[in-house]
CSV table of N, CA and C and ligand atoms in Angstrom, one decimal:
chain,number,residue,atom,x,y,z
A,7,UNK,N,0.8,-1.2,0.0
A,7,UNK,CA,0.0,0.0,0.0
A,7,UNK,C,0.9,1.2,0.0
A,8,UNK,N,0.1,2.4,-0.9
A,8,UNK,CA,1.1,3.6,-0.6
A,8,UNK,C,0.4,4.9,-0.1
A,9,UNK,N,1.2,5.7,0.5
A,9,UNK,CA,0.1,6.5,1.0
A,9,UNK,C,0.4,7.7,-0.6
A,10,UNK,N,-0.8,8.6,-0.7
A,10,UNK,CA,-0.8,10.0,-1.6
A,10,UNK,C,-1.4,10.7,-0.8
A,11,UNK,N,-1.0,12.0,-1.5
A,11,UNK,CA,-1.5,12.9,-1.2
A,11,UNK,C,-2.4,13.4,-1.8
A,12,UNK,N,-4.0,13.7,-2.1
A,12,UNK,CA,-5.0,14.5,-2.8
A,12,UNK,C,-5.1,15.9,-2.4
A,13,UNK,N,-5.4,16.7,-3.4
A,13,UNK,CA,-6.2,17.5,-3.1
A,13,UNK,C,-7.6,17.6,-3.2
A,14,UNK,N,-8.8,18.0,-2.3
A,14,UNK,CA,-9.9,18.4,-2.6
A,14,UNK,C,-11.1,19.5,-2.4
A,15,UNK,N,-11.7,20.0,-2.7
A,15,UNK,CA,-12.4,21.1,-2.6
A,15,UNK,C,-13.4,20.6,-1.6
A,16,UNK,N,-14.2,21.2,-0.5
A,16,UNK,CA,-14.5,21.4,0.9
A,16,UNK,C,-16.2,20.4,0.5
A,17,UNK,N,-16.7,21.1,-0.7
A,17,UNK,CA,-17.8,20.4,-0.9
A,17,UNK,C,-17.8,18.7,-1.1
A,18,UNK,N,-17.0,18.9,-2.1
A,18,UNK,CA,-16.6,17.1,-2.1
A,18,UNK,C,-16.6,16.2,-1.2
A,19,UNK,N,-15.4,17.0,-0.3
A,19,UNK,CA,-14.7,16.0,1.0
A,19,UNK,C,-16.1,16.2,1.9
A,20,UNK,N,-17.3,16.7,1.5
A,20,UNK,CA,-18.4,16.5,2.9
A,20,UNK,C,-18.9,15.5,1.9
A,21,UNK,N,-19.3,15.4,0.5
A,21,UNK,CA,-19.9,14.1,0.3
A,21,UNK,C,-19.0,13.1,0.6
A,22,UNK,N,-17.8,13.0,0.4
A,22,UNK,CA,-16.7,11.8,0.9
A,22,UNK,C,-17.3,11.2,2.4
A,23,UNK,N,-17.4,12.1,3.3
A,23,UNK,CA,-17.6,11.9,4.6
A,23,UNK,C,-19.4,11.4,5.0
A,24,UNK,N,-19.9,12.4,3.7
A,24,UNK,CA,-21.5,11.5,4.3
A,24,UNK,C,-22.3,10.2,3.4
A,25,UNK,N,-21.2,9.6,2.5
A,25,UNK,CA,-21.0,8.7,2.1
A,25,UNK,C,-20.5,7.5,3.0
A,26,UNK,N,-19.3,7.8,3.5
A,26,UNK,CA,-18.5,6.9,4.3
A,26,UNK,C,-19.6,7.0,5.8
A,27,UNK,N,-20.2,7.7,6.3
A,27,UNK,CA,-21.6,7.6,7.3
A,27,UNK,C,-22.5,7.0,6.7
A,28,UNK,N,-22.8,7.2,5.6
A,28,UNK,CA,-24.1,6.2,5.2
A,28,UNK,C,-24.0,4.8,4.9
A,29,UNK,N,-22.4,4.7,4.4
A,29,UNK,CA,-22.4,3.0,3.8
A,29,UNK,C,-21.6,2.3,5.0
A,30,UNK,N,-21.2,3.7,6.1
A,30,UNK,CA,-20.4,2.3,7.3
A,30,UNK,C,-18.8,2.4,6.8
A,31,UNK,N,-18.5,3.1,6.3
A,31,UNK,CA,-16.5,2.8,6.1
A,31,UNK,C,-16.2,3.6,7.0
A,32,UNK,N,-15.1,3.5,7.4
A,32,UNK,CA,-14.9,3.2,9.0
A,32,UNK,C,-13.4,5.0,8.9
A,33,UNK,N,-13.2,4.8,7.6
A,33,UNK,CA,-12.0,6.3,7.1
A,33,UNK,C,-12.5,6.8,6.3
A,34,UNK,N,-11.9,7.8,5.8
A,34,UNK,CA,-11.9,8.6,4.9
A,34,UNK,C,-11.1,7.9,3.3
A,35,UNK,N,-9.9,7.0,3.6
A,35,UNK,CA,-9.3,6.2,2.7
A,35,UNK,C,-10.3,5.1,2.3
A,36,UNK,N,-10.9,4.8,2.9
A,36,UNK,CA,-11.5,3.3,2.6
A,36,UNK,C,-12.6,3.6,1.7
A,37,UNK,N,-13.2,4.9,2.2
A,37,UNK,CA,-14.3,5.3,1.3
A,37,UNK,C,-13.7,5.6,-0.4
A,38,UNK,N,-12.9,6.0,-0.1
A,38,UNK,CA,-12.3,6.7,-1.8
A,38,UNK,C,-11.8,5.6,-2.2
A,39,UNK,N,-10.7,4.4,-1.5
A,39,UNK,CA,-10.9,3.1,-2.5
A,39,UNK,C,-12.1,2.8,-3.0
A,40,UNK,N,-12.8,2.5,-2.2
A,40,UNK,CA,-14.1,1.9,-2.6
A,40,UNK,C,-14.8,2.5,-4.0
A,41,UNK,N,-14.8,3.7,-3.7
A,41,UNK,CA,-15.2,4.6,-5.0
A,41,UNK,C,-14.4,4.3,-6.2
A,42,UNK,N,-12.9,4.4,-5.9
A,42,UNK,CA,-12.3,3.8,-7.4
A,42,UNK,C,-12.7,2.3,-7.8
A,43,UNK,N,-12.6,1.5,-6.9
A,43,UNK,CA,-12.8,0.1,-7.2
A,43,UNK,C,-13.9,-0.1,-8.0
A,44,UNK,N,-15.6,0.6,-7.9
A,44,UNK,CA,-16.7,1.1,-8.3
A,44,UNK,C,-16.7,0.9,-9.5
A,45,UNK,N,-16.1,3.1,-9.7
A,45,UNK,CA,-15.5,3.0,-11.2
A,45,UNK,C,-14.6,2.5,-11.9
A,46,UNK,N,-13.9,2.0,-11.5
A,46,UNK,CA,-13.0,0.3,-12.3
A,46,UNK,C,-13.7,-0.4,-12.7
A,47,UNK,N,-14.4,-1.0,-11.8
A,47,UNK,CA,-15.7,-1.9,-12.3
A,47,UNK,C,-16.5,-1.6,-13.2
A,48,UNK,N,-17.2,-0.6,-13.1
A,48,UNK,CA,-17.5,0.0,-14.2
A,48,UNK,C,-17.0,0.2,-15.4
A,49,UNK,N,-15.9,0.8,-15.5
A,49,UNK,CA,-15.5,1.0,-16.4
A,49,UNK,C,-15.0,-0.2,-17.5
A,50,UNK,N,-14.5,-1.5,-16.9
A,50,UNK,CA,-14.6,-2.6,-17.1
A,50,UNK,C,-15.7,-3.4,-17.7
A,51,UNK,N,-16.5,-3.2,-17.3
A,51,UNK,CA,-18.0,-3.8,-17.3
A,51,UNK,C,-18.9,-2.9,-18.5
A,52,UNK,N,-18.2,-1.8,-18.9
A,52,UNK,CA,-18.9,-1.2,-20.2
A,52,UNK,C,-18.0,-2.0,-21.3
A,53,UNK,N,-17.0,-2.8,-21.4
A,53,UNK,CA,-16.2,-3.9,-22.4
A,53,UNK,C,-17.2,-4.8,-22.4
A,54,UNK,N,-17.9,-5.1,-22.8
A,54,UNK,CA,-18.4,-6.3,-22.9
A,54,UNK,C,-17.3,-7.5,-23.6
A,55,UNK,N,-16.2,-7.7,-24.3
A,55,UNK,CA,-15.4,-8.7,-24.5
A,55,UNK,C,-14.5,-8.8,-23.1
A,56,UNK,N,-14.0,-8.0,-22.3
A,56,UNK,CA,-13.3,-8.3,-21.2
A,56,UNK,C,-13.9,-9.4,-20.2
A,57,UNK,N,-13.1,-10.0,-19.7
A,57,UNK,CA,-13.5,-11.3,-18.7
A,57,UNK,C,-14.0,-10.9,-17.6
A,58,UNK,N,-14.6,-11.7,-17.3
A,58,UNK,CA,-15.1,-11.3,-15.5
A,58,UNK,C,-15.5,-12.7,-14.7
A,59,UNK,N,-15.9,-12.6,-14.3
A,59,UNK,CA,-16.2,-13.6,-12.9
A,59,UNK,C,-18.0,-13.1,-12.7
A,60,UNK,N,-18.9,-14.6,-12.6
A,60,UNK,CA,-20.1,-14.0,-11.9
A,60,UNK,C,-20.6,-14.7,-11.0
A,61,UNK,N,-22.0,-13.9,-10.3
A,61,UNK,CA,-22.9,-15.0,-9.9
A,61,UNK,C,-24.0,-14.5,-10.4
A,62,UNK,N,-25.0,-16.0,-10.5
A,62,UNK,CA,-26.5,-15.6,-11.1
A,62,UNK,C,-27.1,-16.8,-10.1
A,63,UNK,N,-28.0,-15.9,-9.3
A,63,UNK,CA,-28.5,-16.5,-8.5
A,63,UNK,C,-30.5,-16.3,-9.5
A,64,UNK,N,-31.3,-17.3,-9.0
A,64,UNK,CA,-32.4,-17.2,-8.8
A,64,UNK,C,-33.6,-18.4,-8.6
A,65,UNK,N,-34.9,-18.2,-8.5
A,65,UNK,CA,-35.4,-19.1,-8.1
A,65,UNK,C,-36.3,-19.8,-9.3
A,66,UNK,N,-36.9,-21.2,-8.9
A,66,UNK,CA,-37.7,-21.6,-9.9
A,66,UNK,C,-38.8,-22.9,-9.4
A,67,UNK,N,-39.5,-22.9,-10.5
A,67,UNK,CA,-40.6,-23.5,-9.8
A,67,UNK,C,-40.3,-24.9,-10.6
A,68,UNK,N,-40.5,-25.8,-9.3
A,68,UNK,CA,-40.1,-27.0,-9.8
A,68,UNK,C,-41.1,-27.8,-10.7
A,69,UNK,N,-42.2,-27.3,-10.4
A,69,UNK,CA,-43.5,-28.2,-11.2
A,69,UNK,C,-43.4,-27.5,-12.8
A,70,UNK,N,-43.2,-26.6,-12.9
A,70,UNK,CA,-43.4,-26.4,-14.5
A,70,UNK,C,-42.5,-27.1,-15.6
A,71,UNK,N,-43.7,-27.6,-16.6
A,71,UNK,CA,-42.9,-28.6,-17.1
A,71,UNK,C,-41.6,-28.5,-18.1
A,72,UNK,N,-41.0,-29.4,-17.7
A,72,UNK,CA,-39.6,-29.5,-18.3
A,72,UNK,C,-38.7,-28.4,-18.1
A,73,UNK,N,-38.9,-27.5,-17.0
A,73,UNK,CA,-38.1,-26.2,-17.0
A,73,UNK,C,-36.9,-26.6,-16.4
A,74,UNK,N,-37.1,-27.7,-15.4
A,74,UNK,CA,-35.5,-28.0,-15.1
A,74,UNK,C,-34.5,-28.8,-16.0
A,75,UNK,N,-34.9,-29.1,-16.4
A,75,UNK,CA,-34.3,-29.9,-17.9
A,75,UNK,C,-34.1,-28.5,-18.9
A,76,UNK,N,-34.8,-28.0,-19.4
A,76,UNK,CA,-34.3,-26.9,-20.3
A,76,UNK,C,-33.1,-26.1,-19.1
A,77,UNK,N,-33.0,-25.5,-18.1
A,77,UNK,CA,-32.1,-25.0,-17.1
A,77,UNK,C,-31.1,-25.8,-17.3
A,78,UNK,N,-30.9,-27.1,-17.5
A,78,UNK,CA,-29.5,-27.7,-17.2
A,78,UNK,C,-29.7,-27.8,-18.5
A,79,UNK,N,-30.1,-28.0,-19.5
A,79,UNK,CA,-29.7,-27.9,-21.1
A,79,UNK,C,-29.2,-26.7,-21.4
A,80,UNK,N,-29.6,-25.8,-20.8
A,80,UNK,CA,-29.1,-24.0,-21.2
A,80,UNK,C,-27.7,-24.1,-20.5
A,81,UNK,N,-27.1,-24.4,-19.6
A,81,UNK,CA,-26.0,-24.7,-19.0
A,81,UNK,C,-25.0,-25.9,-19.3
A,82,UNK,N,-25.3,-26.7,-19.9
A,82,UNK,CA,-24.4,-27.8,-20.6
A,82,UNK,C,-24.4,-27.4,-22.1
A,83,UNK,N,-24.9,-26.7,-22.5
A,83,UNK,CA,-24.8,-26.0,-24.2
A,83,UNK,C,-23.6,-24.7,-23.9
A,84,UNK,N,-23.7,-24.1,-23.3
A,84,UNK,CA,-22.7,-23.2,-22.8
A,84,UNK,C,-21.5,-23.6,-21.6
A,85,UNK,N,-21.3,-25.0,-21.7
A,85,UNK,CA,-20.4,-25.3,-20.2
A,85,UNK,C,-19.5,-24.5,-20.0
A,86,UNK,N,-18.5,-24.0,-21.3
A,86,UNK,CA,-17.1,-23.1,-21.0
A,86,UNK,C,-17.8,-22.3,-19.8
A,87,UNK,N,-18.8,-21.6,-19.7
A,87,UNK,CA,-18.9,-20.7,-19.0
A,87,UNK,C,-19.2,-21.2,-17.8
A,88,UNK,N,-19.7,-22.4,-17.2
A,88,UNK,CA,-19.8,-22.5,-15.8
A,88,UNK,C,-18.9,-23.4,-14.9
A,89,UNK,N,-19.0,-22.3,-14.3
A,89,UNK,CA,-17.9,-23.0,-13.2
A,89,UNK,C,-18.5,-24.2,-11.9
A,90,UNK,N,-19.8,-23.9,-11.2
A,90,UNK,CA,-20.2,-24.2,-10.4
A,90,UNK,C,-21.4,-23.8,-10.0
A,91,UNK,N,-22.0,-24.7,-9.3
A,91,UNK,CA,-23.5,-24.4,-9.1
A,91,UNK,C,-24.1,-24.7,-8.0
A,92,UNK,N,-25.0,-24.6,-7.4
A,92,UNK,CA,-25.7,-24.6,-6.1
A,92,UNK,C,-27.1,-24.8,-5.8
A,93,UNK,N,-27.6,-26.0,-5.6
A,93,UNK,CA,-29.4,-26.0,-5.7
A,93,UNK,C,-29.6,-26.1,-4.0
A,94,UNK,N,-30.5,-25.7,-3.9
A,94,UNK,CA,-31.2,-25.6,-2.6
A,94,UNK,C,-32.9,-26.2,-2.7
A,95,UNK,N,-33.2,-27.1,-2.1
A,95,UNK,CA,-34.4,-27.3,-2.4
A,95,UNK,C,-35.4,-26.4,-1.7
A,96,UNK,N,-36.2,-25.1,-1.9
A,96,UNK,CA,-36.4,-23.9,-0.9
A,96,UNK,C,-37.8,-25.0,0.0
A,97,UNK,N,-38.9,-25.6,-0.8
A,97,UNK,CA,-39.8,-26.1,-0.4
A,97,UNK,C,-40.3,-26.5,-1.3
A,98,UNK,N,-41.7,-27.4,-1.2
A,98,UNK,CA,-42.5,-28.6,-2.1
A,98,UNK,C,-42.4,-27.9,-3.7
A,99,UNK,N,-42.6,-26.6,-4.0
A,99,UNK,CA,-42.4,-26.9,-5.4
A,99,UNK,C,-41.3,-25.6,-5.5
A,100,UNK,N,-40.5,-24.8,-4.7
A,100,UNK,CA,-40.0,-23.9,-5.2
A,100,UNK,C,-38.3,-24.6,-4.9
A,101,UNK,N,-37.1,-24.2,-6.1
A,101,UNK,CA,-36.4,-24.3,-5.7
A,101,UNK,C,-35.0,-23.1,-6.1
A,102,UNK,N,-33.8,-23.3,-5.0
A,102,UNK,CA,-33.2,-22.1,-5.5
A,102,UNK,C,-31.5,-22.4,-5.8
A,103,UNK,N,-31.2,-21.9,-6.6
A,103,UNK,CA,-29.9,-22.3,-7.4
A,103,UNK,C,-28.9,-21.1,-7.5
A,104,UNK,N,-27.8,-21.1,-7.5
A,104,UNK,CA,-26.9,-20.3,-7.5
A,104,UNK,C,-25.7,-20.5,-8.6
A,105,UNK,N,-25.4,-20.1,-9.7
A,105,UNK,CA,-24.0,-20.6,-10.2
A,105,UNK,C,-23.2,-19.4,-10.6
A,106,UNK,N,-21.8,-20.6,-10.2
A,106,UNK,CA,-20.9,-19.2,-10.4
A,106,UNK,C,-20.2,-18.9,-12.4
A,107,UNK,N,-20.5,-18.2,-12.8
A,107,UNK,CA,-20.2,-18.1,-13.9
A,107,UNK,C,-18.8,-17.5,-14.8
A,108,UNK,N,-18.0,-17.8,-15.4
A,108,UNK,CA,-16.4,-17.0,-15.9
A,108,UNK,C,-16.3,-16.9,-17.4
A,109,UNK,N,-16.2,-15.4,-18.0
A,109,UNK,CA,-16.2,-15.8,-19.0
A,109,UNK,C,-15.9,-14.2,-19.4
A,110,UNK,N,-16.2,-14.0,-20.9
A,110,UNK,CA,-16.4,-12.2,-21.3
A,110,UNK,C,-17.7,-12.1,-20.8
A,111,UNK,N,-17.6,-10.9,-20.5
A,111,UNK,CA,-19.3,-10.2,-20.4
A,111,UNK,C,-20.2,-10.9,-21.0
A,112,UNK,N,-20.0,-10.4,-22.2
A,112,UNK,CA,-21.3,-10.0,-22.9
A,112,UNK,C,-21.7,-12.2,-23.1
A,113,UNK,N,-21.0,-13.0,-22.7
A,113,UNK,CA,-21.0,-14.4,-22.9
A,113,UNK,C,-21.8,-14.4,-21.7
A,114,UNK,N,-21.3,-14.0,-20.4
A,114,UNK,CA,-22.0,-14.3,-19.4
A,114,UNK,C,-23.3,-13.5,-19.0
A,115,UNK,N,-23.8,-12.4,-19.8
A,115,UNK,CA,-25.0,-11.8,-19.6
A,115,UNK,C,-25.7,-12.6,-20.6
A,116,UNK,N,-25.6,-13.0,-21.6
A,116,UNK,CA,-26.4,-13.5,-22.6
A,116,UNK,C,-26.7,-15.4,-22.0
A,117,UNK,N,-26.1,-15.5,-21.5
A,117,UNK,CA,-26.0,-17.0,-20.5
A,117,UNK,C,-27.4,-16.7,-19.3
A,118,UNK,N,-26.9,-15.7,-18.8
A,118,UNK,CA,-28.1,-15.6,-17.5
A,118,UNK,C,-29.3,-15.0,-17.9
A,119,UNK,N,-29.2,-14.4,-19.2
A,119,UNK,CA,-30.5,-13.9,-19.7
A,119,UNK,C,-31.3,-15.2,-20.3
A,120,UNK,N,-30.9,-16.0,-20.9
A,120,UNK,CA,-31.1,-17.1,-21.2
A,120,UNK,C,-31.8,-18.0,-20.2
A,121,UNK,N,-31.3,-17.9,-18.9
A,121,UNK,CA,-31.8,-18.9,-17.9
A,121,UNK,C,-32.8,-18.0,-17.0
A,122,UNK,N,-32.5,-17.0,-17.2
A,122,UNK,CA,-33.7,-15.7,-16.4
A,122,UNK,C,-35.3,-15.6,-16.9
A,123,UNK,N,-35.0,-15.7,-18.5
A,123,UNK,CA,-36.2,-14.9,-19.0
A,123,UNK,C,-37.1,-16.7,-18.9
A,124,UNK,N,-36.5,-17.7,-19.0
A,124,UNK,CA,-37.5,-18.5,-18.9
A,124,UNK,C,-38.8,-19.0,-18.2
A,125,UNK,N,-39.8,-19.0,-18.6
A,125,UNK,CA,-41.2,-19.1,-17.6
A,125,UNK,C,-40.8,-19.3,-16.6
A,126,UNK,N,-41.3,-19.7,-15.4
A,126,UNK,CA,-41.5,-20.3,-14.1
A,126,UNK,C,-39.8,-19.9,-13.1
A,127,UNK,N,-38.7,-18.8,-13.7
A,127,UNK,CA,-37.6,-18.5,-13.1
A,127,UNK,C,-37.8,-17.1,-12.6
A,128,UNK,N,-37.8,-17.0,-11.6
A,128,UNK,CA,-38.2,-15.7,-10.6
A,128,UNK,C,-37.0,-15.3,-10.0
A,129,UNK,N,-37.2,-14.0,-9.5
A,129,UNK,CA,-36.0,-13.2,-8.1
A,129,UNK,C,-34.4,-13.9,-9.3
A,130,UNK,N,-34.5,-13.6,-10.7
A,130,UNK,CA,-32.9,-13.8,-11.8
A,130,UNK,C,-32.3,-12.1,-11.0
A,131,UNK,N,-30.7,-12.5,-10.5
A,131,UNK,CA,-30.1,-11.4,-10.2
A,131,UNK,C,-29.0,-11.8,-10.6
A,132,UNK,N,-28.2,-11.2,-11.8
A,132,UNK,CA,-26.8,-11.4,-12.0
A,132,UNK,C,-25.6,-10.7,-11.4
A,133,UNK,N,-24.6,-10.4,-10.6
A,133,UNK,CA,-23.9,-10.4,-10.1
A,133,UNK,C,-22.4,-10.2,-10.8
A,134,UNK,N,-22.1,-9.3,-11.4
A,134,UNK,CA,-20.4,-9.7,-12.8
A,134,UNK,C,-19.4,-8.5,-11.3
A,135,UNK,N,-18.2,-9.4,-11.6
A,135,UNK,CA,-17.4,-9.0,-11.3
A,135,UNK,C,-16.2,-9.0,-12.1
A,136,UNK,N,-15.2,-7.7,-12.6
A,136,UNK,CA,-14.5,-8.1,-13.5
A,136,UNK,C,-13.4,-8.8,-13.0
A,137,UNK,N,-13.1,-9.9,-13.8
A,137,UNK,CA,-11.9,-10.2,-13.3
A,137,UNK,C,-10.5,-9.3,-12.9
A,138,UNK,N,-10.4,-8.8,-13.7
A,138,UNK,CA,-9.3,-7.7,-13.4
A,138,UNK,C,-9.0,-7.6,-12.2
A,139,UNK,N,-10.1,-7.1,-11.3
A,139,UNK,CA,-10.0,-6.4,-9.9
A,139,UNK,C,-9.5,-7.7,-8.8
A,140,UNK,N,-10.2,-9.0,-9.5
A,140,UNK,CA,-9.8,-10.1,-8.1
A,140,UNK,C,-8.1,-10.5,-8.5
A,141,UNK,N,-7.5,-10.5,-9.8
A,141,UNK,CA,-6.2,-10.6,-10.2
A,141,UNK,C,-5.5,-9.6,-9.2
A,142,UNK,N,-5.8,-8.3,-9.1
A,142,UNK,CA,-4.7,-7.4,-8.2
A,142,UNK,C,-4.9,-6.8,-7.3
A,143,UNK,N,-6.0,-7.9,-6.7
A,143,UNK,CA,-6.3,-6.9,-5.1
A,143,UNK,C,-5.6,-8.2,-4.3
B,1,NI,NI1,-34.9,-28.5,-5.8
């Protein structure tokens, strides 16, 4: 870690500070990492060919027909992209799944759009993290 020095104008540094009160960071430095890390991510995440890392979590209703068979067909047609996965049986007909997904963007948004938009799949939330950031943190 290195320390710098900024400068900043008085209005700023009170959003800095009632940011870091609202989200709980505990300094003044931790808040402004976090903000770069943000816009990294971002900035990353508007590449759609750049790699990333995900998770797509959501739920689904076990009784509709053949949806769990099309879900693991949408995911063995695309395997490069998965890494791992997670079922939870929630109760009698609902169940909930988690997988971790690696790949370019725009592979792995078109993957969970794919398993989201289908009938009977509820609460689809995708999750991208660019790779970049877990390489050099
Ligand atoms: Ni289940």
């Amino acid at each position: 870690m290195q320390r710098v020095t900024i400068t900043i104008d008085d209005d700023l540094l009170q959003t800095v500070d009632a940011l870091a009160a609202r989200r709980g960071y505990s300094t003044r430095s931790e808040t402004i990492r976090e903000l770069i890390r943000r816009a990294a991510s971002e900035d990353v995440l508007s590449n759609i060919r750049k790699p990333c890392v995900a998770v797509l979590d959501y739920v689904y209703d076990h009784h509709t027909r053949a949806l769990a068979q099309r879900i693991t067909s949408t995911f063995h047609e695309r395997r490069g992209l998965a890494v791992s996965s997670l079922h939870v049986h929630l109760d009698r007909g609902s169940c909930l799944e988690v997988a971790v997904l690696a790949g370019p963007v725009v592979a792995v948004r078109d993957l969970a759009d794919a398993i989201t938009a289908q009938r009977g799949v509820r609460h689809g939330n995708l999750h991208v993290v660019p790779e970049i950031l877990n390489r050099h943190s």
